[in-house]
PDB file of C-alpha atoms and ligand atoms in Angstrom:
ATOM      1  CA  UNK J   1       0.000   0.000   0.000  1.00 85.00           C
ATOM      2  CA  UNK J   2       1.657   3.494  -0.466  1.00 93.00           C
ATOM      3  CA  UNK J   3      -0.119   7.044  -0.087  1.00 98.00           C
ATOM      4  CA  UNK J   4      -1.845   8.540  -3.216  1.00 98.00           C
ATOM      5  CA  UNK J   5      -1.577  12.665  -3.533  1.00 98.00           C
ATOM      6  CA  UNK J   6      -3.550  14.113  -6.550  1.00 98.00           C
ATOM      7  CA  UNK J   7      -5.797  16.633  -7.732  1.00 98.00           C
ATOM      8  CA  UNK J   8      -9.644  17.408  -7.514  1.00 97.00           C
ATOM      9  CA  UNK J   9     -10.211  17.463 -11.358  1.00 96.00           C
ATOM     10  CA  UNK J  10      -8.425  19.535 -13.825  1.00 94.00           C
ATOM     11  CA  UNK J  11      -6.510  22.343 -13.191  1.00 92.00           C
ATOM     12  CA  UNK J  12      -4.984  25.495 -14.796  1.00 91.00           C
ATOM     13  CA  UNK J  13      -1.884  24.466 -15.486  1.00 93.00           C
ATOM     14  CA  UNK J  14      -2.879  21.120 -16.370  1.00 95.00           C
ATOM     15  CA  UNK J  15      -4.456  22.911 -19.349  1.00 94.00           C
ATOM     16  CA  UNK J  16      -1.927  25.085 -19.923  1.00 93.00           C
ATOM     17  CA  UNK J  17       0.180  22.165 -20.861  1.00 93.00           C
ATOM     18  CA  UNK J  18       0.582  19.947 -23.640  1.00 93.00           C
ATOM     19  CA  UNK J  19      -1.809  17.427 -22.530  1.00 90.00           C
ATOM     20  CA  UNK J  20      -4.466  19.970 -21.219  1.00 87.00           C
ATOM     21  CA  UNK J  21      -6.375  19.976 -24.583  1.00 86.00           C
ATOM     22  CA  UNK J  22      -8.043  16.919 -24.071  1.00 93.00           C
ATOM     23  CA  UNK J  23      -8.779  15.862 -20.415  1.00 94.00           C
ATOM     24  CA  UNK J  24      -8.635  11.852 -21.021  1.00 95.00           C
ATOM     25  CA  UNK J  25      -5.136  12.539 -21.150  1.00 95.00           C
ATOM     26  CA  UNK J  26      -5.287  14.280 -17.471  1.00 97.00           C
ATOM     27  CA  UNK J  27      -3.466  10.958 -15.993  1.00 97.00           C
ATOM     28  CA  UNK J  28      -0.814  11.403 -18.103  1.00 97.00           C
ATOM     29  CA  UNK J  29       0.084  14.650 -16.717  1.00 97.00           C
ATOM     30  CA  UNK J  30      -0.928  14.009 -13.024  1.00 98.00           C
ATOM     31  CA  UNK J  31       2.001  11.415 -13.402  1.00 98.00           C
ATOM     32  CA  UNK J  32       4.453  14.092 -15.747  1.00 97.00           C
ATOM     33  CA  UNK J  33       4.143  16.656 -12.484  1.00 97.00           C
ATOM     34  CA  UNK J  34       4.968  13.735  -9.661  1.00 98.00           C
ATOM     35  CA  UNK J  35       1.208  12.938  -8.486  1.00 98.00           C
ATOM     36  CA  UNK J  36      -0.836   9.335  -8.624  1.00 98.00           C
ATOM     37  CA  UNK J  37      -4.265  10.447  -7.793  1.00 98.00           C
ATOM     38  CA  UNK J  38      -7.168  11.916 -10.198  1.00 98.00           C
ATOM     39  CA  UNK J  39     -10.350  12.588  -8.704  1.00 98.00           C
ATOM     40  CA  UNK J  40     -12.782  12.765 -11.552  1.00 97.00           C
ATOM     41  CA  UNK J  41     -15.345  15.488 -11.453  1.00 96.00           C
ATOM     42  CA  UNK J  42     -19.091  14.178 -12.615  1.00 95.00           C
ATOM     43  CA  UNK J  43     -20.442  17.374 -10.364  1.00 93.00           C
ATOM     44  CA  UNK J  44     -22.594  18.414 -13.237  1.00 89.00           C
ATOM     45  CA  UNK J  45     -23.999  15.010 -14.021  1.00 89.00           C
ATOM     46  CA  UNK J  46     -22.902  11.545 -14.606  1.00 89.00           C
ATOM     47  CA  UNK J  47     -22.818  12.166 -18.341  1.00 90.00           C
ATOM     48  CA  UNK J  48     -19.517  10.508 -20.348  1.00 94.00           C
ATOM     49  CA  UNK J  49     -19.471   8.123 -23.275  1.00 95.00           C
ATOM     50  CA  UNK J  50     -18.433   4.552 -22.436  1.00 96.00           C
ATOM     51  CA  UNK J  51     -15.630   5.068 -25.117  1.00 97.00           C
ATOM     52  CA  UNK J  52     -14.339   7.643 -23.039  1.00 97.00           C
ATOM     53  CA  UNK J  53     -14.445   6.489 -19.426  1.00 97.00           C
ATOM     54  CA  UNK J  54     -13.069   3.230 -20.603  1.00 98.00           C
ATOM     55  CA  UNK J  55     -10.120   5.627 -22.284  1.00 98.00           C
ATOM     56  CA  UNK J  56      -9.233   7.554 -19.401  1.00 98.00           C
ATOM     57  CA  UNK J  57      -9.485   4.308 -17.340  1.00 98.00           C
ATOM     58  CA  UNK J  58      -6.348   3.043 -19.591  1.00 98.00           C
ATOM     59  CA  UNK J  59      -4.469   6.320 -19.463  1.00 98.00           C
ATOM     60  CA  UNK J  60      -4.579   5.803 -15.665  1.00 98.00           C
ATOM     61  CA  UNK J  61      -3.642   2.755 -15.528  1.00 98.00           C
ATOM     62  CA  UNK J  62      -0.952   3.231 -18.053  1.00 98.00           C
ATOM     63  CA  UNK J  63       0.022   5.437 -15.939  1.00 98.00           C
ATOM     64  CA  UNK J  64      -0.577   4.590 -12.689  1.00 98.00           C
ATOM     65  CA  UNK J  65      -2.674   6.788 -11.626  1.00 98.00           C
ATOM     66  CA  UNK J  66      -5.660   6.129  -8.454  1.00 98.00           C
ATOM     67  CA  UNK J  67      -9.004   7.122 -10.022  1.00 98.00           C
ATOM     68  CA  UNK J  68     -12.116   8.405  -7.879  1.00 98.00           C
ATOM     69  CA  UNK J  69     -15.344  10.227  -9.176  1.00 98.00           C
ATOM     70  CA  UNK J  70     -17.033  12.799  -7.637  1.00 98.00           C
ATOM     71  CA  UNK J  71     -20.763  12.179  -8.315  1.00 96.00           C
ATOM     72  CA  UNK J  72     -23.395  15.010  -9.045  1.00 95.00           C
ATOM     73  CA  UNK J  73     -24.225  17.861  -6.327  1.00 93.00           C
ATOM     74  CA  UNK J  74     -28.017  17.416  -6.989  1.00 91.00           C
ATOM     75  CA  UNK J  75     -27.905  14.007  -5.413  1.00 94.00           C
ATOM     76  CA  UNK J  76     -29.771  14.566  -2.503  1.00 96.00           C
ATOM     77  CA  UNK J  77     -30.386  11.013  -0.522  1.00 97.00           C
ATOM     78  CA  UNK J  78     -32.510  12.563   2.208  1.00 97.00           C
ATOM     79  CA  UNK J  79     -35.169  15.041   0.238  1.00 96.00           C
ATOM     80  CA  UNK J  80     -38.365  15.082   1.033  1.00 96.00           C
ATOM     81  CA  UNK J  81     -39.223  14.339  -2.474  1.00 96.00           C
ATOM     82  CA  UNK J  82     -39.394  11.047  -3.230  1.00 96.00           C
ATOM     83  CA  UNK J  83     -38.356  11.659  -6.987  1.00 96.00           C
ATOM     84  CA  UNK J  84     -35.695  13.788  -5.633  1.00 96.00           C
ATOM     85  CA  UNK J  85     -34.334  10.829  -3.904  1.00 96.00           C
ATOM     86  CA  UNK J  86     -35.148   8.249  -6.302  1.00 96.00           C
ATOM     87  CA  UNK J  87     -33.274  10.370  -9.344  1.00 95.00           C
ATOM     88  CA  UNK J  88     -30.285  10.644  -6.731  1.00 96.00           C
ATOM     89  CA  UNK J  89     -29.826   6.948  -6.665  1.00 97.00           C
ATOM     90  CA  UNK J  90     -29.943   6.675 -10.256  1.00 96.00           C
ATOM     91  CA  UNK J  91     -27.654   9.612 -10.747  1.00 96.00           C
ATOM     92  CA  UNK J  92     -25.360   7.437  -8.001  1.00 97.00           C
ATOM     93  CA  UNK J  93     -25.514   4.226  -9.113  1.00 97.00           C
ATOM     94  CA  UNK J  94     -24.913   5.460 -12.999  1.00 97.00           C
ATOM     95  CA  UNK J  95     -21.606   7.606 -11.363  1.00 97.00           C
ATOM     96  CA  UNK J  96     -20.371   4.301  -9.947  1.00 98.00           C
ATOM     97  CA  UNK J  97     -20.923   2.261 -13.604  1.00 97.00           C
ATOM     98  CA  UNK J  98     -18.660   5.443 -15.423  1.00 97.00           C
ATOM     99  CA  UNK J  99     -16.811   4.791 -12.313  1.00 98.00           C
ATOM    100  CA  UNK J 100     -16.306   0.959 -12.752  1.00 98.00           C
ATOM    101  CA  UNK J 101     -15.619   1.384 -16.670  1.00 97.00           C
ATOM    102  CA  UNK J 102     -12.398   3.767 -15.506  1.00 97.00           C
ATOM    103  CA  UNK J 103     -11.506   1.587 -12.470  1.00 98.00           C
ATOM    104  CA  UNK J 104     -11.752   3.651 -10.343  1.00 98.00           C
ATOM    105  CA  UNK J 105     -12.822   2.304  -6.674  1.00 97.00           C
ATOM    106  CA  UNK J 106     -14.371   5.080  -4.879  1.00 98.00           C
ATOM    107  CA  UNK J 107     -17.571   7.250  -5.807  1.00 98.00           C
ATOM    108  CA  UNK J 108     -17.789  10.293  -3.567  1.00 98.00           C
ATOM    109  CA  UNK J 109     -21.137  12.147  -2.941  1.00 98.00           C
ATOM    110  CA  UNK J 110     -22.279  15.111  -0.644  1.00 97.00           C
ATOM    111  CA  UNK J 111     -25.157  13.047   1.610  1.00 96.00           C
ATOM    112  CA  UNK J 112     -27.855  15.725   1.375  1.00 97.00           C
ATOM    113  CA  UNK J 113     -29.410  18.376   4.119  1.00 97.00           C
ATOM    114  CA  UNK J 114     -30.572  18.896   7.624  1.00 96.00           C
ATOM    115  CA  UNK J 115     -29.943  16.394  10.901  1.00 95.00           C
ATOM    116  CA  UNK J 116     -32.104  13.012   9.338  1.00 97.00           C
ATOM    117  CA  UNK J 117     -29.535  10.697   8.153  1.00 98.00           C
ATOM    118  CA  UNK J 118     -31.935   7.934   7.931  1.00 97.00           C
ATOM    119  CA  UNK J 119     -33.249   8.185   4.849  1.00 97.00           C
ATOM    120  CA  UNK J 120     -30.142   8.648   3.336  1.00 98.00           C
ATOM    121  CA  UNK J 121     -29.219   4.864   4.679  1.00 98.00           C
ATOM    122  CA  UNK J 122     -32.114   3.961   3.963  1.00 97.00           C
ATOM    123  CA  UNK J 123     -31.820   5.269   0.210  1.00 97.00           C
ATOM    124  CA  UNK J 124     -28.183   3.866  -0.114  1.00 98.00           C
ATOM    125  CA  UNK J 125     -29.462   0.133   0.907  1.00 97.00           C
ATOM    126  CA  UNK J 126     -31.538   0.242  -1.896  1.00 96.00           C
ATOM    127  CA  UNK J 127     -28.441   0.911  -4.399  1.00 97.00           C
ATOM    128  CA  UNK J 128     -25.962  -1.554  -2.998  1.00 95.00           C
ATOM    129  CA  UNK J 129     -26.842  -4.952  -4.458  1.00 92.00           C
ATOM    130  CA  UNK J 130     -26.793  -2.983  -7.847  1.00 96.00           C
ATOM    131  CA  UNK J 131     -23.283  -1.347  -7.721  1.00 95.00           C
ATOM    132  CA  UNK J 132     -20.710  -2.741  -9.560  1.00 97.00           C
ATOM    133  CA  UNK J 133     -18.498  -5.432  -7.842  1.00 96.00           C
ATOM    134  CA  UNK J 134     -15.563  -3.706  -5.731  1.00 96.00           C
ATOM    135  CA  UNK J 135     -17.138   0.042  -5.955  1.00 98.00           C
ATOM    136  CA  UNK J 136     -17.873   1.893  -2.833  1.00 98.00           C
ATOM    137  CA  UNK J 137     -19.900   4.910  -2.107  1.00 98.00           C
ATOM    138  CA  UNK J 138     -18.252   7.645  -0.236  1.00 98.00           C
ATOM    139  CA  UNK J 139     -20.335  10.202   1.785  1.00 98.00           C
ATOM    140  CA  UNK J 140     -18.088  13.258   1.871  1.00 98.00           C
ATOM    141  CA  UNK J 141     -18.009  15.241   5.504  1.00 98.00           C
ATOM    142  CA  UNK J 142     -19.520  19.158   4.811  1.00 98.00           C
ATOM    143  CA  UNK J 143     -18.828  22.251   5.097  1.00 98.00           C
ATOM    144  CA  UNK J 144     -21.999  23.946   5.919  1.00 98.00           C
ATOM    145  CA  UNK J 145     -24.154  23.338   9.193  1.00 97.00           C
ATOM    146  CA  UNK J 146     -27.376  23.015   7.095  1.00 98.00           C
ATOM    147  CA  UNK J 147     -26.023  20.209   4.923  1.00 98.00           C
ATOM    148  CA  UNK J 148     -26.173  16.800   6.262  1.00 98.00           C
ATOM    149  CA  UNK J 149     -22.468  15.441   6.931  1.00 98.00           C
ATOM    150  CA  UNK J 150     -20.964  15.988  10.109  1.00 98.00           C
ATOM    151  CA  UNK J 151     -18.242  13.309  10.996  1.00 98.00           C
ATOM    152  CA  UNK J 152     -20.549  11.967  12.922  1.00 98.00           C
ATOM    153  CA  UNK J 153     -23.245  11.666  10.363  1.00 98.00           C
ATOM    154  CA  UNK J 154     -20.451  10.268   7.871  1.00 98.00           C
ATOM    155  CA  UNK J 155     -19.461   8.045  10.816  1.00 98.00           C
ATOM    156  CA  UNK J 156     -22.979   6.378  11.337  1.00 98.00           C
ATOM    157  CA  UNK J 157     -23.735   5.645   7.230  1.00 98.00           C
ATOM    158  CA  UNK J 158     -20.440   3.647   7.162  1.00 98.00           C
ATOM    159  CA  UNK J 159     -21.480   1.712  10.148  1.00 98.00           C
ATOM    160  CA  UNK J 160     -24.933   1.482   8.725  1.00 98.00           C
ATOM    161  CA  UNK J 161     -23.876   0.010   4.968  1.00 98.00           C
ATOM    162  CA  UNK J 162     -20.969  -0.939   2.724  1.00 97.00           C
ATOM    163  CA  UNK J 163     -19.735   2.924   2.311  1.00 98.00           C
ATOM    164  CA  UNK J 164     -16.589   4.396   2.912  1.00 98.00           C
ATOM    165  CA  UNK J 165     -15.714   7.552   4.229  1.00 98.00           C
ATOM    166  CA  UNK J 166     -14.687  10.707   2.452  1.00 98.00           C
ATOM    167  CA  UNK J 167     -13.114  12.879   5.106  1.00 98.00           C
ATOM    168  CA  UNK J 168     -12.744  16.449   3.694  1.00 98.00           C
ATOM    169  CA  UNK J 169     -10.608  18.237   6.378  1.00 98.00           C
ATOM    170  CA  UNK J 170     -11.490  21.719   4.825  1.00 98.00           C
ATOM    171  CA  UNK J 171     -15.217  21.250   5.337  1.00 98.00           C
ATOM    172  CA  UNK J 172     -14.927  19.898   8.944  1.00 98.00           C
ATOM    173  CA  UNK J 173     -12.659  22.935   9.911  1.00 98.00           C
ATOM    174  CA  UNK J 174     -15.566  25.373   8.496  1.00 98.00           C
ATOM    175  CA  UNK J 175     -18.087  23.250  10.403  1.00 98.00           C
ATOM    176  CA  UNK J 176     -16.949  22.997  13.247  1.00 97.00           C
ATOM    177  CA  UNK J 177     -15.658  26.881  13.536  1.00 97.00           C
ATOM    178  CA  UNK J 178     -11.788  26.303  12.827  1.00 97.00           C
ATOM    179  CA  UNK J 179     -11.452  22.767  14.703  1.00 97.00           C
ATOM    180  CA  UNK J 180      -8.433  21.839  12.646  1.00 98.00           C
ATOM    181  CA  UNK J 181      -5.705  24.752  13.620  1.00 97.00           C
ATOM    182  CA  UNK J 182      -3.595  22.033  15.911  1.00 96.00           C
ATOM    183  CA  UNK J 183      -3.322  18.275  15.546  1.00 97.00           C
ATOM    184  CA  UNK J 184      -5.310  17.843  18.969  1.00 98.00           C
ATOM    185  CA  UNK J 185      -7.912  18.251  16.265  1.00 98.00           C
ATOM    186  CA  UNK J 186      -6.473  16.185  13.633  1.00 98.00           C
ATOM    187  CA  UNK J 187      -6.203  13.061  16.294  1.00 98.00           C
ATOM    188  CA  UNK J 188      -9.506  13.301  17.431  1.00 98.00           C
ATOM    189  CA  UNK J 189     -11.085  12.551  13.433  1.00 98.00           C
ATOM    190  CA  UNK J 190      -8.387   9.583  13.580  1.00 98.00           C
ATOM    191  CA  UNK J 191      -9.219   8.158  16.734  1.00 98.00           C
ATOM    192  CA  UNK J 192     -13.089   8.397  15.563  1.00 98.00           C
ATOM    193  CA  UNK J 193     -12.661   6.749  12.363  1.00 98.00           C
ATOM    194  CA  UNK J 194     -10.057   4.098  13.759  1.00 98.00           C
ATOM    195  CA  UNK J 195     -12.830   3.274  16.746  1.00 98.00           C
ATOM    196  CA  UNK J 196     -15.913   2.971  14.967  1.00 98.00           C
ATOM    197  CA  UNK J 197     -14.899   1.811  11.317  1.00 98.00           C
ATOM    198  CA  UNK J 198     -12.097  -0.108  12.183  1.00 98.00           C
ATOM    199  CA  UNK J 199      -8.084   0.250  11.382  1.00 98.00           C
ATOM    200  CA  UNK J 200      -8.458  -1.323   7.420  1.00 98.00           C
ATOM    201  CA  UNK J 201     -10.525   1.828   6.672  1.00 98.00           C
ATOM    202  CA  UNK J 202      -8.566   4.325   8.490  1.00 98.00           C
ATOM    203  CA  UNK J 203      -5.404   3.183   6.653  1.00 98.00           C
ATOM    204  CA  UNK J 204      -7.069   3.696   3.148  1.00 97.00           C
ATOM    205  CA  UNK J 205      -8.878   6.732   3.870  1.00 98.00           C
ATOM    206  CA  UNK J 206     -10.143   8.939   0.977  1.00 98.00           C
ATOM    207  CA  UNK J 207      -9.608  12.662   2.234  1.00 98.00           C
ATOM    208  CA  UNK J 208      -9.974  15.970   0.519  1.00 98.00           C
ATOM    209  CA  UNK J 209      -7.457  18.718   2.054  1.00 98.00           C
ATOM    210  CA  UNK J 210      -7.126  22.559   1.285  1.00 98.00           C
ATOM    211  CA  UNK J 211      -7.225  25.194   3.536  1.00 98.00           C
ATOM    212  CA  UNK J 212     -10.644  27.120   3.974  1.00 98.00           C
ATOM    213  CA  UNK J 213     -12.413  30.284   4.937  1.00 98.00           C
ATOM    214  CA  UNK J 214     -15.930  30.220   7.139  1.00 98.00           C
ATOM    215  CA  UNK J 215     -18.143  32.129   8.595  1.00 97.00           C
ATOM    216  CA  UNK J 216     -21.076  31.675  11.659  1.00 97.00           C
ATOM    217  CA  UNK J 217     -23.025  29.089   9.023  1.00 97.00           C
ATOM    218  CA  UNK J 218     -19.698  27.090   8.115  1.00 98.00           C
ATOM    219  CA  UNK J 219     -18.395  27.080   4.881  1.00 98.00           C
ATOM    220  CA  UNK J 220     -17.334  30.321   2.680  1.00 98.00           C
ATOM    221  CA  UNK J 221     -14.830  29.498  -0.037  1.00 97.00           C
ATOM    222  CA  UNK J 222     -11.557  27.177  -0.815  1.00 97.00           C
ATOM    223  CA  UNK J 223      -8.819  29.481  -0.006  1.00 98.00           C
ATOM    224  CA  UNK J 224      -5.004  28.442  -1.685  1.00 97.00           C
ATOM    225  CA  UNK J 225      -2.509  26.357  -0.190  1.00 97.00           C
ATOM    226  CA  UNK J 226       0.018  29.726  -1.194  1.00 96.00           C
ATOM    227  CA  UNK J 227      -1.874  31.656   1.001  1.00 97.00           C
ATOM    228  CA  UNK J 228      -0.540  32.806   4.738  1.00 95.00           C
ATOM    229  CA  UNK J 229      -2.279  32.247   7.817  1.00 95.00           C
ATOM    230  CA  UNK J 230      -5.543  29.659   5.848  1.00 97.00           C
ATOM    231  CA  UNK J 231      -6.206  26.316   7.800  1.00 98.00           C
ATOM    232  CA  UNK J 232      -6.187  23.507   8.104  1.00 98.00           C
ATOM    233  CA  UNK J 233      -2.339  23.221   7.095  1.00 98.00           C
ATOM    234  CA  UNK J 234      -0.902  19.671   6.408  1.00 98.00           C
ATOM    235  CA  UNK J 235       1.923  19.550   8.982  1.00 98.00           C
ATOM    236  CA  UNK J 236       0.385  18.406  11.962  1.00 98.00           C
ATOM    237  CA  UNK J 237      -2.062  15.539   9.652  1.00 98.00           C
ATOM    238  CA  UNK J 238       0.966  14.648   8.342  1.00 98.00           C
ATOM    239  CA  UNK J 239       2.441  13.598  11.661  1.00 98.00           C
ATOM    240  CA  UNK J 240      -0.679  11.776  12.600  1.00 98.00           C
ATOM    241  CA  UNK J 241      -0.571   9.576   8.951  1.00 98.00           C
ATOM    242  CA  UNK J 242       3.366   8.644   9.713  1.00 98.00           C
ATOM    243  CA  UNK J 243       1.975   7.804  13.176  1.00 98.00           C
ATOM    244  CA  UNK J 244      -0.969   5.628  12.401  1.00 98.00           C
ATOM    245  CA  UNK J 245       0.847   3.886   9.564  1.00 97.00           C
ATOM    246  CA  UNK J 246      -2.022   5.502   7.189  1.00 98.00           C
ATOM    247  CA  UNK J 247      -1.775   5.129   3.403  1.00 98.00           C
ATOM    248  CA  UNK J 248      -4.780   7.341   2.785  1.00 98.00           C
ATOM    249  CA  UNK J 249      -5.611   8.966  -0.830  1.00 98.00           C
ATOM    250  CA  UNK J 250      -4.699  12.953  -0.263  1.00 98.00           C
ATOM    251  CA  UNK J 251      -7.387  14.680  -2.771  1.00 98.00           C
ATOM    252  CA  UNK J 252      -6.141  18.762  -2.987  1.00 98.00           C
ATOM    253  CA  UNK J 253      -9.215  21.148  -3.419  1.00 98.00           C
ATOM    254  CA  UNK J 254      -6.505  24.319  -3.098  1.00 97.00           C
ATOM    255  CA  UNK J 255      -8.471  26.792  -5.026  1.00 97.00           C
ATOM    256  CA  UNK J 256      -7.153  27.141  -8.447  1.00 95.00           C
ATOM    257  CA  UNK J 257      -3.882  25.198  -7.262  1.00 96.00           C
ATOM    258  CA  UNK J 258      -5.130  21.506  -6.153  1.00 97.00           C
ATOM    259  CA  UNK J 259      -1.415  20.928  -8.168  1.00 98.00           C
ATOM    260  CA  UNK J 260       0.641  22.582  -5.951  1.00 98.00           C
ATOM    261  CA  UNK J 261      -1.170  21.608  -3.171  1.00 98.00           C
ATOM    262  CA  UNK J 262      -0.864  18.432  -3.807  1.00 98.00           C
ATOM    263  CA  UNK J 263       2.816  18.489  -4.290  1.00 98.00           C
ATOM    264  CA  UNK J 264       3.324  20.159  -1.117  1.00 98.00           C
ATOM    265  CA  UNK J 265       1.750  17.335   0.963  1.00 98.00           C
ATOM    266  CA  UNK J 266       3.979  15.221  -0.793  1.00 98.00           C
ATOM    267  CA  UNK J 267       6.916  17.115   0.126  1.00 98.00           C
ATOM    268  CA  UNK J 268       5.580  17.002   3.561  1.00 98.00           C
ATOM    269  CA  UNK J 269       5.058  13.561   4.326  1.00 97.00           C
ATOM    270  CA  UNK J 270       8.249  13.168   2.473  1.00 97.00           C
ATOM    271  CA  UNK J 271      10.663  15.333   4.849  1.00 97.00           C
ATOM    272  CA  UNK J 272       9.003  12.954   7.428  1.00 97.00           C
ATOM    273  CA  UNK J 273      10.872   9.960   5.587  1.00 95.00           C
ATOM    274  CA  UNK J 274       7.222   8.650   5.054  1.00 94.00           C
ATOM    275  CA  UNK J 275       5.277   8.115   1.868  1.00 87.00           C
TER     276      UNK J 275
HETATM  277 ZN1   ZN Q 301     -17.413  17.325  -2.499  1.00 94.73          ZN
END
């Protein structure tokens, strides 16, 4: 097992460069610049051509490169609208078939809104005999207090089915009012994850990491790994992964620089003779 670092889709200089005019190719750069992760963006819909996802599935492979796909933002597991929630596991389960065709292993999704959780379990039991063999659903921890997606609830739908988590350090900081300045706050996720879902998971944890900016409701906006004085900062995570003997995949959402960001917790965990 070994640590993945990549980028949240496709970045600027990614199409600035000779491979960015055709984003199939996006592996092959991710592995030109030093990364190994890709996280696919299918925010807008789960629309691609089989031709295509089976394509970029070879480029990564060719260049081994860890897929994941980040499904649609109208999936919403827990509306009140029963075509709302039935669309959303259609919209889910076609994410994880794109998903399958590129081999990649882990759909992410944002859960939905407000404190009920249970119809979001309830939705995602439905799905689970249909998704393809060896794909797992990954509810992503959230940024704003409205949305549903605290590490708790993130905590209780991995207990409650066959997902994984998606641990997106940037959105539990904004939550939770700037939790993640020392690694008190870092160990305290850890120790969460490693009690209730076991060590396997914690080792191969999916995580998204950027620094953000909130206000009283949570979330605001990605801020840039560049930037001075923006949490959460990789450092004392870092510590914690060399620590726990974690291989997790490192996802940067830096905003407009998931690259560098990226990099830069390689170059971290690497000073720690880790990797
Ligand atoms: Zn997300």
């Amino acid at each position: 097992m070994k640590t993945h670092f990549g980028t949240a889709g496709n970045t600027l200089s990614f199409f600035n460069s000779k491979f960015g005019k055709d984003t199939l190719n996006a592996p092959e750069w991710i592995n030109s610049i030093g990364l190994n992760a890709y996280e696919r963006q299918m925010t807008y819909g789960a629309r691609m051509k089989k031709e295509d996802a089976l394509a970029l599935g070879k480029n990564a492979k060719k260049f081994d490169v860890q897929l994941s796909v980040h499904g649609p933002y109208y999936v919403v597991l827990n509306s009140k609208k029963a075509d709302v929630r039935g669309r959303s596991r259609t919209e889910l389960l076609k994410t994880a078939r794109l998903g399958k065709m590129m081999g990649a292993k882990k759909i992410i999704f944002h859960p939905g809104f407000g404190d009920d959780i249970s119809p979001i379990i309830s939705s995602l039991k439905k799905i689970e005999a249909d998704r393809p063999k060896g794909v797992f659903f990954c509810p992503e921890t959230m940024g704003k207090m409205s949305q549903s997606g605290s590490l708790g609830d993130v905590m209780e739908i991995c207990e409650k089915t066959e997902c994984k988590p998606c641990i997106d350090f940037g959105h539990l900081h904004a939550r939770n009012l700037g939790s993640l300045k020392k690694e008190e706050g870092f160990r305290k996720i850890v120790i969460e994850i490693e009690d209730r879902l076991g060590k396997t998971v914690l080792k191969d944890l999916h995580c998204h990491f950027y620094p953000i900016e909130f206000g009283e409701k949570g979330e605001k906006k990605h801020r840039a790994v560049t930037e001075k004085n923006v949490f959460p900062r990789f450092e004392p995570f870092a510590e914690l992964i060399k620590e726990f003997k974690m291989h997790p995949t490192l996802i940067s959402e830096s905003r407009d620089s998931q690259d560098i960001g990226a990099l830069q917790m390689k170059k971290i965990l690497g000073k720690l003779k880790y990797s």
